[in-house]
């Protein structure tokens, strides 16, 4: 087993209710981030992406997986880009902006989750072809 195969193998061994907890955790982070500055909103979006990617992998029949997984990845990448644009945009007049170290940490952690989601999604798309 090479290094690239270890993480998806780990994800396949997770308990079945993990997908639900990823979705709930992501939604909670995104919701709370609307009211507080020091909440990692990008990690919330990336957690939603990972949870939905795992849900598609587990719950969509193989003959529909190519279409559904492609749509899932496109939608969540666009949503991630929208939240990134909002994070970078400096027009928040009523709420103070989080410090740069926090925003960079949030972005770095979320990028790891997005790359993991893309790795899982692309493998599912390749397997469906």
PDB file of C-alpha atoms in Angstrom:
ATOM      1  CA  UNK A   1       0.000   0.000   0.000  1.00  0.00           C
ATOM      2  CA  UNK A   2       1.422   3.367  -0.938  1.00  0.00           C
ATOM      3  CA  UNK A   3       0.921   6.590   0.976  1.00  0.00           C
ATOM      4  CA  UNK A   4      -1.933   7.783  -1.252  1.00  0.00           C
ATOM      5  CA  UNK A   5      -4.118   4.763  -0.511  1.00  0.00           C
ATOM      6  CA  UNK A   6      -4.023   5.010   3.288  1.00  0.00           C
ATOM      7  CA  UNK A   7      -6.427   7.921   3.774  1.00  0.00           C
ATOM      8  CA  UNK A   8      -9.315   6.643   1.624  1.00  0.00           C
ATOM      9  CA  UNK A   9      -8.893   3.261   3.337  1.00  0.00           C
ATOM     10  CA  UNK A  10      -9.257   5.052   6.663  1.00  0.00           C
ATOM     11  CA  UNK A  11     -12.407   6.791   5.419  1.00  0.00           C
ATOM     12  CA  UNK A  12     -13.929   3.480   4.352  1.00  0.00           C
ATOM     13  CA  UNK A  13     -13.531   2.164   7.906  1.00  0.00           C
ATOM     14  CA  UNK A  14     -15.450   5.027   9.527  1.00  0.00           C
ATOM     15  CA  UNK A  15     -18.761   4.201  11.239  1.00  0.00           C
ATOM     16  CA  UNK A  16     -21.872   4.810   9.097  1.00  0.00           C
ATOM     17  CA  UNK A  17     -23.125   7.759  11.177  1.00  0.00           C
ATOM     18  CA  UNK A  18     -19.927   9.749  10.499  1.00  0.00           C
ATOM     19  CA  UNK A  19     -21.409  11.279   7.342  1.00  0.00           C
ATOM     20  CA  UNK A  20     -24.288  12.740   9.327  1.00  0.00           C
ATOM     21  CA  UNK A  21     -21.934  14.202  11.920  1.00  0.00           C
ATOM     22  CA  UNK A  22     -19.785  15.781   9.198  1.00  0.00           C
ATOM     23  CA  UNK A  23     -22.863  17.420   7.669  1.00  0.00           C
ATOM     24  CA  UNK A  24     -24.182  18.627  11.031  1.00  0.00           C
ATOM     25  CA  UNK A  25     -20.754  19.944  12.043  1.00  0.00           C
ATOM     26  CA  UNK A  26     -20.299  21.803   8.763  1.00  0.00           C
ATOM     27  CA  UNK A  27     -23.757  23.363   8.916  1.00  0.00           C
ATOM     28  CA  UNK A  28     -23.174  24.394  12.520  1.00  0.00           C
ATOM     29  CA  UNK A  29     -19.863  26.089  11.711  1.00  0.00           C
ATOM     30  CA  UNK A  30     -21.323  27.948   8.727  1.00  0.00           C
ATOM     31  CA  UNK A  31     -24.356  29.083  10.740  1.00  0.00           C
ATOM     32  CA  UNK A  32     -22.403  30.213  13.808  1.00  0.00           C
ATOM     33  CA  UNK A  33     -19.890  32.028  11.593  1.00  0.00           C
ATOM     34  CA  UNK A  34     -22.657  34.405  10.551  1.00  0.00           C
ATOM     35  CA  UNK A  35     -22.767  35.772  14.101  1.00  0.00           C
ATOM     36  CA  UNK A  36     -19.170  35.434  15.354  1.00  0.00           C
ATOM     37  CA  UNK A  37     -15.826  36.477  13.917  1.00  0.00           C
ATOM     38  CA  UNK A  38     -13.565  33.728  15.259  1.00  0.00           C
ATOM     39  CA  UNK A  39     -15.369  30.746  13.723  1.00  0.00           C
ATOM     40  CA  UNK A  40     -13.684  28.793  10.905  1.00  0.00           C
ATOM     41  CA  UNK A  41     -16.296  29.243   8.188  1.00  0.00           C
ATOM     42  CA  UNK A  42     -14.118  27.808   5.408  1.00  0.00           C
ATOM     43  CA  UNK A  43     -13.584  24.636   7.437  1.00  0.00           C
ATOM     44  CA  UNK A  44     -17.371  24.462   7.776  1.00  0.00           C
ATOM     45  CA  UNK A  45     -17.882  24.610   4.006  1.00  0.00           C
ATOM     46  CA  UNK A  46     -15.110  22.062   3.417  1.00  0.00           C
ATOM     47  CA  UNK A  47     -16.607  19.749   6.055  1.00  0.00           C
ATOM     48  CA  UNK A  48     -19.944  19.977   4.264  1.00  0.00           C
ATOM     49  CA  UNK A  49     -18.181  19.107   1.016  1.00  0.00           C
ATOM     50  CA  UNK A  50     -16.491  16.075   2.562  1.00  0.00           C
ATOM     51  CA  UNK A  51     -19.723  14.877   4.173  1.00  0.00           C
ATOM     52  CA  UNK A  52     -21.739  15.224   0.991  1.00  0.00           C
ATOM     53  CA  UNK A  53     -19.022  13.524  -1.073  1.00  0.00           C
ATOM     54  CA  UNK A  54     -19.011  10.571   1.303  1.00  0.00           C
ATOM     55  CA  UNK A  55     -22.838  10.522   1.260  1.00  0.00           C
ATOM     56  CA  UNK A  56     -22.878  10.367  -2.540  1.00  0.00           C
ATOM     57  CA  UNK A  57     -20.283   7.608  -2.468  1.00  0.00           C
ATOM     58  CA  UNK A  58     -22.283   5.579   0.026  1.00  0.00           C
ATOM     59  CA  UNK A  59     -25.881   6.211  -1.046  1.00  0.00           C
ATOM     60  CA  UNK A  60     -26.002   6.766  -4.802  1.00  0.00           C
ATOM     61  CA  UNK A  61     -26.269   3.676  -7.030  1.00  0.00           C
ATOM     62  CA  UNK A  62     -23.170   2.988  -9.160  1.00  0.00           C
ATOM     63  CA  UNK A  63     -24.919   3.685 -12.474  1.00  0.00           C
ATOM     64  CA  UNK A  64     -25.776   7.261 -11.342  1.00  0.00           C
ATOM     65  CA  UNK A  65     -22.551   7.970  -9.459  1.00  0.00           C
ATOM     66  CA  UNK A  66     -20.713   9.620 -12.366  1.00  0.00           C
ATOM     67  CA  UNK A  67     -23.384  12.283 -12.862  1.00  0.00           C
ATOM     68  CA  UNK A  68     -24.210  12.857  -9.201  1.00  0.00           C
ATOM     69  CA  UNK A  69     -20.591  12.943  -8.003  1.00  0.00           C
ATOM     70  CA  UNK A  70     -19.600  15.356 -10.782  1.00  0.00           C
ATOM     71  CA  UNK A  71     -22.494  17.677  -9.920  1.00  0.00           C
ATOM     72  CA  UNK A  72     -21.670  17.420  -6.201  1.00  0.00           C
ATOM     73  CA  UNK A  73     -18.026  18.375  -6.714  1.00  0.00           C
ATOM     74  CA  UNK A  74     -18.877  21.277  -9.037  1.00  0.00           C
ATOM     75  CA  UNK A  75     -21.519  22.698  -6.695  1.00  0.00           C
ATOM     76  CA  UNK A  76     -19.302  22.501  -3.613  1.00  0.00           C
ATOM     77  CA  UNK A  77     -16.261  23.937  -5.397  1.00  0.00           C
ATOM     78  CA  UNK A  78     -18.391  26.889  -6.509  1.00  0.00           C
ATOM     79  CA  UNK A  79     -19.765  27.282  -2.980  1.00  0.00           C
ATOM     80  CA  UNK A  80     -16.234  27.143  -1.583  1.00  0.00           C
ATOM     81  CA  UNK A  81     -15.170  29.840  -4.050  1.00  0.00           C
ATOM     82  CA  UNK A  82     -18.127  32.000  -3.046  1.00  0.00           C
ATOM     83  CA  UNK A  83     -17.238  31.749   0.642  1.00  0.00           C
ATOM     84  CA  UNK A  84     -13.570  32.400  -0.152  1.00  0.00           C
ATOM     85  CA  UNK A  85     -14.551  35.556  -2.015  1.00  0.00           C
ATOM     86  CA  UNK A  86     -16.658  36.686   0.940  1.00  0.00           C
ATOM     87  CA  UNK A  87     -13.784  35.977   3.316  1.00  0.00           C
ATOM     88  CA  UNK A  88     -11.315  37.995   1.262  1.00  0.00           C
ATOM     89  CA  UNK A  89     -13.710  40.874   0.604  1.00  0.00           C
ATOM     90  CA  UNK A  90     -13.050  43.708   3.047  1.00  0.00           C
ATOM     91  CA  UNK A  91     -16.478  45.406   2.997  1.00  0.00           C
ATOM     92  CA  UNK A  92     -17.708  44.280   6.415  1.00  0.00           C
ATOM     93  CA  UNK A  93     -18.764  47.498   8.083  1.00  0.00           C
ATOM     94  CA  UNK A  94     -20.740  46.161  11.035  1.00  0.00           C
ATOM     95  CA  UNK A  95     -18.495  43.299  12.138  1.00  0.00           C
ATOM     96  CA  UNK A  96     -14.772  43.258  12.903  1.00  0.00           C
ATOM     97  CA  UNK A  97     -12.582  41.116  10.680  1.00  0.00           C
ATOM     98  CA  UNK A  98     -10.775  38.063  12.058  1.00  0.00           C
ATOM     99  CA  UNK A  99      -6.990  38.383  12.360  1.00  0.00           C
ATOM    100  CA  UNK A 100      -4.944  37.277   9.335  1.00  0.00           C
ATOM    101  CA  UNK A 101      -3.380  34.305  11.156  1.00  0.00           C
ATOM    102  CA  UNK A 102      -6.860  32.927  11.898  1.00  0.00           C
ATOM    103  CA  UNK A 103      -8.075  33.364   8.334  1.00  0.00           C
ATOM    104  CA  UNK A 104      -4.950  31.663   6.946  1.00  0.00           C
ATOM    105  CA  UNK A 105      -5.291  28.770   9.391  1.00  0.00           C
ATOM    106  CA  UNK A 106      -8.953  28.406   8.457  1.00  0.00           C
ATOM    107  CA  UNK A 107      -8.079  28.452   4.756  1.00  0.00           C
ATOM    108  CA  UNK A 108      -5.235  25.940   5.121  1.00  0.00           C
ATOM    109  CA  UNK A 109      -7.304  23.439   7.082  1.00  0.00           C
ATOM    110  CA  UNK A 110     -10.204  23.789   4.675  1.00  0.00           C
ATOM    111  CA  UNK A 111      -7.968  23.247   1.648  1.00  0.00           C
ATOM    112  CA  UNK A 112      -6.851  19.929   3.124  1.00  0.00           C
ATOM    113  CA  UNK A 113     -10.499  18.843   3.457  1.00  0.00           C
ATOM    114  CA  UNK A 114     -11.323  20.021  -0.081  1.00  0.00           C
ATOM    115  CA  UNK A 115      -8.362  18.104  -1.529  1.00  0.00           C
ATOM    116  CA  UNK A 116      -9.472  15.007   0.367  1.00  0.00           C
ATOM    117  CA  UNK A 117     -13.020  15.402  -0.978  1.00  0.00           C
ATOM    118  CA  UNK A 118     -11.712  15.847  -4.512  1.00  0.00           C
ATOM    119  CA  UNK A 119      -9.530  12.768  -4.172  1.00  0.00           C
ATOM    120  CA  UNK A 120     -12.518  10.669  -3.077  1.00  0.00           C
ATOM    121  CA  UNK A 121     -14.788  12.157  -5.736  1.00  0.00           C
ATOM    122  CA  UNK A 122     -12.342  11.705  -8.605  1.00  0.00           C
ATOM    123  CA  UNK A 123     -11.740   8.075  -7.613  1.00  0.00           C
ATOM    124  CA  UNK A 124     -15.493   7.472  -7.629  1.00  0.00           C
ATOM    125  CA  UNK A 125     -15.833   9.133 -11.031  1.00  0.00           C
ATOM    126  CA  UNK A 126     -12.982   7.031 -12.426  1.00  0.00           C
ATOM    127  CA  UNK A 127     -14.538   3.872 -11.009  1.00  0.00           C
ATOM    128  CA  UNK A 128     -17.920   4.737 -12.555  1.00  0.00           C
ATOM    129  CA  UNK A 129     -16.497   5.067 -16.094  1.00  0.00           C
TER     130      UNK A 129
END
